[in-house]
Amino acid sequence: MSSNGKNEKYVGRPVKRTEDPRLIQGLGHYVDDIRLAGELYVAFLRSPYAHARINSINTDAARNASGVVAIFTGSDIEGRVGNVPTAAALEGLKVPKYPVLALGKVFFVGQPVAAVVATSRYAARDAVDHIEVDFEPLDVVVDAEAAAQGGPVIHHDFGDNIAYVHRAGIGDVDAAFASADKIVAQKMHHQRLAPISLEPRGVLASFLPGEQQLTLWTSTQIPHLLRTQVAIMIGLPENKVRVIAPEVGGGFGSKLNVYAEEALLSFISMQLHKPVKWIETRRENMSATIHGRAQSGVAELALKNDGTILGLRYTVTADLGAYHQLLTPAIPTLTGLMLSGCYKIPAISMVCTGVFTNKMATDAYRGAGRPEATYVVERLMDIAAQELGIDPVELRRKNFPTPDEFPFATATGLFYDSGNYQAALDRALAMVDYDKLREIQKSDTAAGRLVGIGVSTYVEICALGPSAAMPAGGWESATVRIEPTGKVTVMTGASPHGQGQETSFAQITADMLGVDLNDVYVIHGDTGIVQYGIGTFGSRATAVGGTAVVYATEKLISKATKIAAHLLTTDEENVTFENGVFSGAPDDKQVTIQQVALAAHLASNLPPDTEPGLSATYFFEPKNFTFPFGAHICIVEVDRDTGDIRIKRYVAVDDCGKVINPLLVEGQVHGGIAQGLGQALFEEVVYDENGQLITGTLMDYAVPKAHQLPRYELDRTETPTDVNPLGVKGVGEAGTIGSTPAIVNAVIDALRPFGVKHIDMPLRPEKIWRVISNQ
Amino acid sequence: MIPSNFEYHAPTSIEAALDLINQYGDDCKILSGGHSLIPVLKLRLAAPAAVIDIGRIPGLSSISLDRDRLRIGALATHASIAASDMLGQLCPLLATTAHQIGDPQVRNRGTLGGSLVHADPAADWPAAILALDASITVRGSAGERHIAANDFFVDMLTSAVQQGEIVTEISVAVPAQPRASSYIKVAQSASGFAVVGVAVQLEIDNGVCVGARIGVTGFAPKPYRASSTENALKGNPITEDLISSAAALADSEAADAMNDIHASGEYRRHLTRVIAARALRAAARV
Ligand SMILES: Cc1cc2nc3c(=O)[nH]c(=O)nc-3n(C[C@H](O)[C@H](O)[C@H](O)COP(=O)(O)OP(=O)(O)OC[C@H]3O[C@@H](n4cnc5c(N)ncnc54)[C@H](O)[C@@H]3O)c2cc1C
C-alpha cells in the first residue's frame, strides 16, 4: 500500500463479506422493502405488439375501477417529461425520440403505453385490463441482418433501419490478407441474452411539495448519473433530487441505465403529491429491461503457415432493438477495441452496422461487447489451429506478446498495461496436465467416445476508464472521515450491488489507518449523502473507486500527521505513522489516530491555520484502463446418442492484478463463469417472426442452475499494474469473458470426428445431435 | 404476476369442499400444492372467483399398504413420496420419479394428485402412473369412482377428472419385481420438466420378459403407454438386441410430437427411442 506499506492485516486476506449477515437473514432493504405512508402503486399497460399504430386509448372504464387514483398516457404527459436519454455519441448516429410512454406508435413488445396509479398493487393491475387500446398492427422487423438490407422501416424519418456504421482498427488489413498463406473465416452469432438479476427493477418516488424535493429510491448501478438525467427529464433542479440505491439485488449492467419508469414515477409523484411505487414483475423484466449481446458477423483471420497472425477482419451487424437506451450504440464499439485479444495482430478492422429492430434495446450485459470480441478471436484461433494442423495451445503461445513487450500497443488503439499471458496459460495447462490429456483424448476417441478439450486465453478491458474515453466521466470519488469517536466513515461514489466493496474498501482503509475493520463503515448509493460519483460497471469500482479511497485516506493521514506533530510537539518530518499510532516525539510520547480525530473535532489545540475536523475527499482520474487476463480450460464429453454435453472439468486461471480479498475474487469468477456457460449452452432470448417474446418467463429462458454447473478449479497469477497504486485490475466480468469460448471450443473439439467447424450458441443438445446424425 | 381477485376457502372435510365446489360451479379451482395453479393465476391464464384449498382436509396425504395395493393420498407431496421407505422397497419407481421432479421447493409443495389433474404433457408423474397401471380415486357429489391410468389423460392439460370432482387417492398394485423398474428423463434446460421421460416396470422370469409396462411423457400432447414396445418384449428373452429393436418402437403410439424452442418433434421422437432403450436396460439390468 502506497501510504504506509507496513500494515497488511486485512488486504489480501479472505475477509468474510460484512454485507452477508443482513442479506442472508433477509434483513436487507431493497426498494420493495421501503414502505412510505400513503404510498400508491403503479401498474403498466405494455404493448402486446412489436410494432403498431395506436389509434385510440380509452381509459374511462379503468378510471372508474375501484382503487384507481389516476391514469397517464403518452398524450397526457407529452412535453412534460423528457425522452429516455442515450449517452452514446457516435459519428452520424441516428437517435429516435424515446418517449417514456408511447406516443402514436409502439415499437416493441413490452413498451409502456399507459400507467395506472391505484391504492394497491392489485387494484392497479386489475385496472390495466379495463384500458381499451385500438392498436393497428404494422410490419414487424425482427431480423437485424435482413433489416439492414431493406424492407419495412421502423423509424420513418430515418429512411432506413441503419442507426450507424462504426469502423475501428488500425493497419493495412487488406495487405495483410493479400499476403497471407492461410485465411480462415467463420460466420458467428452472439445470441441475445437477458441479464436476469435476482431482484428485478423497482422504483419508489416521493415528492414533497413544500420543499419541492424529490427522493427516488431505485434499483440502479449509477445513482448520481441517474439523478442528473432524471432531474433534466422532469425539470427539477438537480440538487432538489435525491437518488437512493438501497440494497440492489444484482444488475449485470442492466441497471446501468436510465429507464422510462424512473422518470415517469418521479413525474407522477410530483403530480399527485404522493409516494408512488412500481416493482417490476419478472415478465416485465424479460421484455422491458435491456438485453445483451445480439451481434452477428463474419470474422476472418489471416495467418502465415507457421501460425503467425497477420490480420483480423470482423464485419458485423448489431441488433440494437427499437430505441437507444443509455449505452446501446456504444456496446459494439467495445467489441472493436478488444479484437486483438491477447495476441500480436498487426492489422485489425471492424465494420459494425447498428440496426434498429422491433425488440427491446440491447445494452451493457456483463462483459458488454468484450465477450463478443473474445469469442470471435478465440473461435478463430481454434479454427485456424485446426486448419493449419497446429495445436491450439501452440498457436496461442506463438502469438502472445512477451511480458517485456508491455505496455503493449494493439491495432485497436489500446495500450495494454501489463501482462504475462504465458504464465497464466502454463498454470492452467499444468492443472489439467494438458499433454497427457491429449493422449487420453486419443484413446477415448479410438474407443468411440466424444471427449473435447477447449482452451481460451483472454484479455479484457477494465477499470473504465479515463474520462476522455467515457461518455459521462470515468473518474471516481471517495470521502474518508474520522468521526469524533474514532469511527471511520468511507463514502464511495461507486455503487456496489453485490460485489462486496463494503468489505474490500473497509479492508483498504482499515489497513491504511491501522484501525479495526469493524470501525470502518462504507456508505454508498445515496446522492443525498455521498459526493458525486460515477457508479459501478465495467469492473471499475475497486480499480478506480478503490484508488480514490486510497488517495482520500492518504490526504487524511497527511492532515492527521500535521495535527499529530503539533500534539507531540515535534516537526512533521519526525512523525511516523504505523498501526494507527503516531510517534516520533522527543519524549517518546505517542498519539493514536483516534486521539488525533478527537483533537481535530474539539479544535482547541490545533496547529495554526488548520481546518477543524478530519475528512478528506479525492476524485481520482485514471490515466489508462487496466487489462486483466487469464486462461480457461474446459473438458467436455458429448453423449453420442442425445447430443447432451457433460462438463467433466473446468479450470480457470485468472490474473486480475493484486487481490484485495480472494473470497470476493472467487465469487466474481464463479458467477462470471456461470453466466458465460449460460450463454454457451442454455440462454437465448427468442422473439418469433411477429416480434412476440417467446422466452417471456424463466420456464423458457434457461438461466443456469447449480446442478447444471461444473465444479470450478480456480487459480490465479498476479501481475500488478502501475495504473493505480493498489495494483488491482478488476475481475467482475473476467469469468463471463473467458468461459464462453472455452466451452464452445471444447464441444467443437469433441465433435472433431464429424468434421465440424462451428456451431452457433446456445449449444442445445438438438443442434449437436443434428451434427452427429447428419440431419 | 399479480393474480386477479378471488375468494379463498380452506374447508376441513371433503364434504365441505364438495359443497363449495358445487356452489361455485365452473368458477372455482381446487388448490393443492399450488405449484401449477398459482403460476396460472399469476399469469392471469385463469381468473376463478374462488380458490378452494384442500390442504387442510385430514387424511389425504397418507401413504399406506392395503394388502397387495399401495395407497397414496392425493396430497402426498413429491418429497414425501421420494422419502418413503415403504415405497422405496415396494415400488421404487414412484420414489425414483419423485426424486427427479423440479427442485427441493417444488418437491416440498407439489403433490401427486395436483400434478396428475394438471396433466401437463411434460410432467414426470404420468409416465410412472401409466407404467404402474395405477388407479385414481375421485370423489364427487354423486360419490366415488375409480379411473384407470390408461383412461386418465385425455389431452394436453386435460384429465378425466370432471369439474366438481376431487382426486382423493392413487393406488397401485405392488409390482411383482419392484426393482425391475426405472424412470429416465431428459430435462428441459429452463424448467426442468421432461423433454422426454420414460418409465418402465418389468417382470422377468428366467431371463424372459413376462410383463412390461412402459409410460412415455413429454414426447406427445398426452402421455401414453408404449404398447408396441411392450408387446415386442413380452414372451422374449431379454437381450441387448431385443431391447434395441423394441425401444425403436417406443414412439409408434404417438402421431403428433410436441415441438417448441427446446426440442423439435423430430428430436423428441429420436430421444424417445434412445431414452426408452436406456430405461429398459436400467430396469432389466442388462
Ligand atoms: C419451478 C417449477 C418446476 C417444476 N418442475 C417440475 C418437473 O420437473 N416435473 C414435473 O412433473 N413437475 C414440475 N413442476 C410442477 C409441480 O410438480 C407441481 O407441483 C404439479 O404440477 C402440480 O401439483 P400441485 O400440488 O402443486 O397442484 P396445484 O398447483 O395446486 O393444482 C394443479 C391443478 O390441479 C387441480 N387440482 C389439484 N389438486 C387436485 C385434486 N386433489 N383434485 C382435483 N383437482 C386438483 C388444481 O385445481 C389445478 O388445476 C414444477 C413446478 C414449478 C413451479
Short mmCIF file of N, CA and C in Angstrom, two decimals, chain A residues 537-638:
data_model
loop_
_atom_site.label_atom_id
_atom_site.label_comp_id
_atom_site.label_asym_id
_atom_site.label_seq_id
_atom_site.Cartn_x
_atom_site.Cartn_y
_atom_site.Cartn_z
N PHE A 537 -19.74 -0.28 -12.76
CA PHE A 537 -19.90 -1.02 -14.03
C PHE A 537 -18.50 -1.17 -14.60
N GLY A 538 -18.35 -2.00 -15.63
CA GLY A 538 -17.06 -2.09 -16.33
C GLY A 538 -15.90 -2.44 -15.41
N SER A 539 -16.17 -3.29 -14.42
CA SER A 539 -15.12 -3.74 -13.49
C SER A 539 -14.25 -2.55 -13.06
N ARG A 540 -14.90 -1.50 -12.60
CA ARG A 540 -14.18 -0.27 -12.29
C ARG A 540 -14.15 0.08 -10.81
N ALA A 541 -15.05 -0.50 -10.01
CA ALA A 541 -15.26 0.04 -8.67
C ALA A 541 -14.00 -0.02 -7.82
N THR A 542 -13.27 -1.14 -7.84
CA THR A 542 -12.07 -1.23 -7.00
C THR A 542 -10.90 -0.50 -7.64
N ALA A 543 -10.68 -0.72 -8.93
CA ALA A 543 -9.52 -0.12 -9.58
C ALA A 543 -9.62 1.41 -9.59
N VAL A 544 -10.81 1.95 -9.81
CA VAL A 544 -10.95 3.41 -9.88
C VAL A 544 -11.48 3.94 -8.54
N GLY A 545 -12.57 3.37 -8.05
CA GLY A 545 -13.16 3.83 -6.79
C GLY A 545 -12.29 3.50 -5.59
N GLY A 546 -11.68 2.32 -5.62
CA GLY A 546 -10.79 1.93 -4.52
C GLY A 546 -9.57 2.83 -4.47
N THR A 547 -9.10 3.22 -5.64
CA THR A 547 -7.96 4.13 -5.70
C THR A 547 -8.33 5.50 -5.12
N ALA A 548 -9.54 5.95 -5.40
CA ALA A 548 -9.99 7.21 -4.81
C ALA A 548 -9.98 7.09 -3.28
N VAL A 549 -10.37 5.92 -2.78
CA VAL A 549 -10.34 5.70 -1.33
C VAL A 549 -8.91 5.79 -0.81
N VAL A 550 -7.97 5.18 -1.56
CA VAL A 550 -6.56 5.23 -1.14
C VAL A 550 -6.07 6.67 -1.07
N TYR A 551 -6.34 7.44 -2.12
CA TYR A 551 -5.83 8.81 -2.14
C TYR A 551 -6.52 9.69 -1.11
N ALA A 552 -7.81 9.49 -0.91
CA ALA A 552 -8.51 10.27 0.11
C ALA A 552 -7.94 9.93 1.49
N THR A 553 -7.64 8.65 1.71
CA THR A 553 -7.08 8.26 3.01
C THR A 553 -5.69 8.85 3.18
N GLU A 554 -4.91 8.85 2.11
CA GLU A 554 -3.58 9.47 2.19
C GLU A 554 -3.69 10.94 2.57
N LYS A 555 -4.64 11.62 1.92
CA LYS A 555 -4.84 13.05 2.20
C LYS A 555 -5.18 13.23 3.68
N LEU A 556 -6.05 12.33 4.16
CA LEU A 556 -6.49 12.42 5.55
C LEU A 556 -5.32 12.13 6.50
N ILE A 557 -4.49 11.16 6.15
CA ILE A 557 -3.34 10.83 7.01
C ILE A 557 -2.37 12.01 7.04
N SER A 558 -2.24 12.68 5.90
CA SER A 558 -1.31 13.80 5.86
C SER A 558 -1.78 14.93 6.78
N LYS A 559 -3.08 15.17 6.78
CA LYS A 559 -3.60 16.19 7.71
C LYS A 559 -3.44 15.71 9.16
N ALA A 560 -3.74 14.45 9.39
CA ALA A 560 -3.65 13.91 10.74
C ALA A 560 -2.21 13.97 11.23
N THR A 561 -1.27 13.77 10.31
CA THR A 561 0.15 13.83 10.70
C THR A 561 0.52 15.23 11.19
N LYS A 562 -0.01 16.23 10.48
CA LYS A 562 0.24 17.62 10.88
C LYS A 562 -0.27 17.84 12.30
N ILE A 563 -1.49 17.39 12.55
CA ILE A 563 -2.07 17.59 13.89
C ILE A 563 -1.27 16.78 14.93
N ALA A 564 -0.89 15.55 14.54
CA ALA A 564 -0.15 14.70 15.47
C ALA A 564 1.17 15.36 15.85
N ALA A 565 1.86 15.92 14.87
CA ALA A 565 3.15 16.59 15.14
C ALA A 565 2.94 17.70 16.17
N HIS A 566 1.85 18.42 15.99
CA HIS A 566 1.53 19.51 16.92
C HIS A 566 1.30 18.95 18.33
N LEU A 567 0.53 17.85 18.39
CA LEU A 567 0.22 17.27 19.70
C LEU A 567 1.49 16.67 20.33
N LEU A 568 2.39 16.18 19.50
CA LEU A 568 3.61 15.55 20.01
C LEU A 568 4.73 16.57 20.19
N THR A 569 4.38 17.84 19.91
CA THR A 569 5.34 18.94 19.98
C THR A 569 6.65 18.60 19.26
N THR A 570 6.47 18.22 18.01
CA THR A 570 7.67 18.00 17.18
C THR A 570 7.37 18.44 15.75
N ASP A 571 8.32 18.31 14.89
CA ASP A 571 8.10 18.68 13.49
C ASP A 571 7.49 17.49 12.74
N GLU A 572 6.72 17.84 11.71
CA GLU A 572 6.04 16.82 10.91
C GLU A 572 7.01 15.76 10.36
N GLU A 573 8.20 16.22 9.95
CA GLU A 573 9.16 15.29 9.35
C GLU A 573 9.56 14.18 10.32
N ASN A 574 9.46 14.47 11.62
CA ASN A 574 9.90 13.48 12.61
C ASN A 574 8.84 12.43 12.90
N VAL A 575 7.61 12.71 12.42
CA VAL A 575 6.50 11.86 12.83
C VAL A 575 6.40 10.63 11.92
N THR A 576 6.25 9.47 12.53
CA THR A 576 5.94 8.28 11.74
C THR A 576 4.57 7.77 12.15
N PHE A 577 3.95 7.08 11.19
CA PHE A 577 2.58 6.58 11.44
C PHE A 577 2.57 5.10 11.14
N GLU A 578 2.26 4.33 12.14
CA GLU A 578 2.25 2.88 11.96
C GLU A 578 1.19 2.27 12.85
N ASN A 579 0.43 1.33 12.29
CA ASN A 579 -0.61 0.64 13.07
C ASN A 579 -1.52 1.59 13.83
N GLY A 580 -1.81 2.71 13.21
CA GLY A 580 -2.77 3.63 13.83
C GLY A 580 -2.18 4.52 14.89
N VAL A 581 -0.87 4.48 15.01
CA VAL A 581 -0.23 5.26 16.08
C VAL A 581 0.83 6.20 15.46
N PHE A 582 0.77 7.46 15.92
CA PHE A 582 1.79 8.42 15.50
C PHE A 582 2.87 8.47 16.58
N SER A 583 4.13 8.40 16.16
CA SER A 583 5.20 8.55 17.13
C SER A 583 6.29 9.44 16.55
N GLY A 584 7.35 9.64 17.34
CA GLY A 584 8.43 10.49 16.87
C GLY A 584 8.67 11.67 17.81
N ALA A 585 7.91 11.68 18.94
CA ALA A 585 8.10 12.79 19.88
C ALA A 585 9.44 12.63 20.58
N PRO A 586 10.05 13.77 20.96
CA PRO A 586 11.32 13.71 21.68
C PRO A 586 11.18 12.89 22.97
N ASP A 587 10.01 12.97 23.60
CA ASP A 587 9.83 12.25 24.87
C ASP A 587 9.18 10.88 24.67
N ASP A 588 9.21 10.37 23.41
CA ASP A 588 8.61 9.06 23.11
C ASP A 588 7.10 9.00 23.31
N LYS A 589 6.49 10.13 23.47
CA LYS A 589 5.04 10.15 23.58
C LYS A 589 4.44 9.70 22.24
N GLN A 590 3.24 9.12 22.30
CA GLN A 590 2.56 8.71 21.07
C GLN A 590 1.12 9.19 21.10
N VAL A 591 0.54 9.39 19.96
CA VAL A 591 -0.92 9.62 19.91
C VAL A 591 -1.52 8.67 18.88
N THR A 592 -2.72 8.24 19.14
CA THR A 592 -3.39 7.35 18.19
C THR A 592 -4.17 8.19 17.19
N ILE A 593 -4.51 7.56 16.08
CA ILE A 593 -5.30 8.25 15.06
C ILE A 593 -6.65 8.68 15.64
N GLN A 594 -7.19 7.88 16.57
CA GLN A 594 -8.46 8.23 17.20
C GLN A 594 -8.31 9.50 18.06
N GLN A 595 -7.19 9.59 18.78
CA GLN A 595 -6.94 10.80 19.60
C GLN A 595 -6.79 12.02 18.69
N VAL A 596 -6.13 11.83 17.57
CA VAL A 596 -5.97 12.94 16.64
C VAL A 596 -7.34 13.37 16.11
N ALA A 597 -8.19 12.38 15.84
CA ALA A 597 -9.52 12.72 15.32
C ALA A 597 -10.31 13.52 16.34
N LEU A 598 -10.23 13.13 17.59
CA LEU A 598 -10.95 13.87 18.62
C LEU A 598 -10.41 15.29 18.71
N ALA A 599 -9.08 15.40 18.73
CA ALA A 599 -8.46 16.73 18.79
C ALA A 599 -8.90 17.58 17.61
N ALA A 600 -9.00 16.96 16.44
CA ALA A 600 -9.40 17.70 15.24
C ALA A 600 -10.81 18.24 15.37
N HIS A 601 -11.67 17.52 16.09
CA HIS A 601 -13.05 17.97 16.26
C HIS A 601 -13.18 18.95 17.43
N LEU A 602 -12.45 18.73 18.52
CA LEU A 602 -12.51 19.67 19.64
C LEU A 602 -11.89 21.01 19.21
N ALA A 603 -10.85 20.92 18.40
CA ALA A 603 -10.26 22.09 17.72
C ALA A 603 -9.69 23.14 18.66
N SER A 604 -9.49 22.79 19.93
CA SER A 604 -8.96 23.78 20.85
C SER A 604 -7.43 23.79 20.85
N ASN A 605 -6.83 22.75 20.29
CA ASN A 605 -5.37 22.67 20.31
C ASN A 605 -4.89 22.15 18.96
N LEU A 606 -5.06 23.00 17.93
CA LEU A 606 -4.65 22.60 16.58
C LEU A 606 -3.50 23.50 16.13
N PRO A 607 -2.71 23.01 15.19
CA PRO A 607 -1.68 23.91 14.65
C PRO A 607 -2.35 25.13 14.02
N PRO A 608 -1.64 26.23 13.91
CA PRO A 608 -2.24 27.43 13.33
C PRO A 608 -2.74 27.18 11.90
N ASP A 609 -3.81 27.87 11.54
CA ASP A 609 -4.37 27.80 10.18
C ASP A 609 -4.79 26.38 9.79
N THR A 610 -5.24 25.60 10.74
CA THR A 610 -5.71 24.25 10.41
C THR A 610 -7.22 24.21 10.45
N GLU A 611 -7.82 23.66 9.38
CA GLU A 611 -9.27 23.47 9.40
C GLU A 611 -9.62 22.45 10.46
N PRO A 612 -10.64 22.70 11.28
CA PRO A 612 -11.09 21.65 12.20
C PRO A 612 -11.65 20.47 11.41
N GLY A 613 -11.88 19.39 12.14
CA GLY A 613 -12.47 18.20 11.51
C GLY A 613 -11.40 17.34 10.86
N LEU A 614 -11.78 16.08 10.54
CA LEU A 614 -10.81 15.19 9.92
C LEU A 614 -11.50 14.40 8.80
N SER A 615 -11.45 15.00 7.62
CA SER A 615 -12.17 14.44 6.49
C SER A 615 -11.43 14.81 5.23
N ALA A 616 -11.38 13.90 4.28
CA ALA A 616 -10.72 14.22 3.02
C ALA A 616 -11.49 13.59 1.87
N THR A 617 -11.54 14.31 0.78
CA THR A 617 -12.24 13.83 -0.41
C THR A 617 -11.26 13.81 -1.57
N TYR A 618 -11.38 12.78 -2.39
CA TYR A 618 -10.49 12.71 -3.54
C TYR A 618 -11.29 12.24 -4.77
N PHE A 619 -11.05 12.92 -5.87
CA PHE A 619 -11.64 12.50 -7.15
C PHE A 619 -10.49 11.96 -7.99
N PHE A 620 -10.55 10.65 -8.27
CA PHE A 620 -9.42 10.02 -8.98
C PHE A 620 -9.73 9.85 -10.46
N GLU A 621 -8.83 10.38 -11.27
CA GLU A 621 -8.94 10.24 -12.73
C GLU A 621 -7.88 9.26 -13.20
N PRO A 622 -8.28 8.06 -13.68
CA PRO A 622 -7.28 7.07 -14.09
C PRO A 622 -6.61 7.49 -15.40
N LYS A 623 -5.34 7.14 -15.52
CA LYS A 623 -4.65 7.53 -16.75
C LYS A 623 -4.77 6.47 -17.85
N ASN A 624 -5.22 5.30 -17.48
CA ASN A 624 -5.40 4.26 -18.50
C ASN A 624 -6.45 3.28 -17.98
N PHE A 625 -6.89 2.40 -18.86
CA PHE A 625 -7.68 1.24 -18.44
C PHE A 625 -6.71 0.22 -17.83
N THR A 626 -7.26 -0.86 -17.29
CA THR A 626 -6.41 -1.99 -16.92
C THR A 626 -6.81 -3.18 -17.79
N PHE A 627 -5.89 -4.14 -17.90
CA PHE A 627 -6.15 -5.26 -18.81
C PHE A 627 -5.88 -6.60 -18.13
N PRO A 628 -6.83 -7.05 -17.31
CA PRO A 628 -6.69 -8.38 -16.71
C PRO A 628 -6.80 -9.46 -17.80
N PHE A 629 -6.34 -10.64 -17.46
CA PHE A 629 -6.30 -11.71 -18.48
C PHE A 629 -6.34 -13.05 -17.78
N GLY A 630 -6.35 -14.09 -18.58
CA GLY A 630 -6.34 -15.41 -17.97
C GLY A 630 -6.47 -16.51 -19.00
N ALA A 631 -6.49 -17.73 -18.50
CA ALA A 631 -6.63 -18.90 -19.36
C ALA A 631 -7.68 -19.82 -18.75
N HIS A 632 -8.66 -20.19 -19.56
CA HIS A 632 -9.69 -21.14 -19.11
C HIS A 632 -9.59 -22.41 -19.94
N ILE A 633 -9.72 -23.53 -19.27
CA ILE A 633 -9.71 -24.81 -19.99
C ILE A 633 -10.92 -25.63 -19.56
N CYS A 634 -11.62 -26.13 -20.55
CA CYS A 634 -12.84 -26.88 -20.27
C CYS A 634 -12.73 -28.24 -20.95
N ILE A 635 -13.14 -29.26 -20.23
CA ILE A 635 -13.13 -30.61 -20.80
C ILE A 635 -14.56 -31.13 -20.79
N VAL A 636 -15.03 -31.54 -21.95
CA VAL A 636 -16.42 -31.99 -22.05
C VAL A 636 -16.49 -33.38 -22.64
N GLU A 637 -17.59 -34.02 -22.38
CA GLU A 637 -17.89 -35.25 -23.11
C GLU A 637 -19.30 -35.12 -23.67
N VAL A 638 -19.41 -35.45 -24.94
CA VAL A 638 -20.70 -35.33 -25.62
C VAL A 638 -21.33 -36.72 -25.71
#
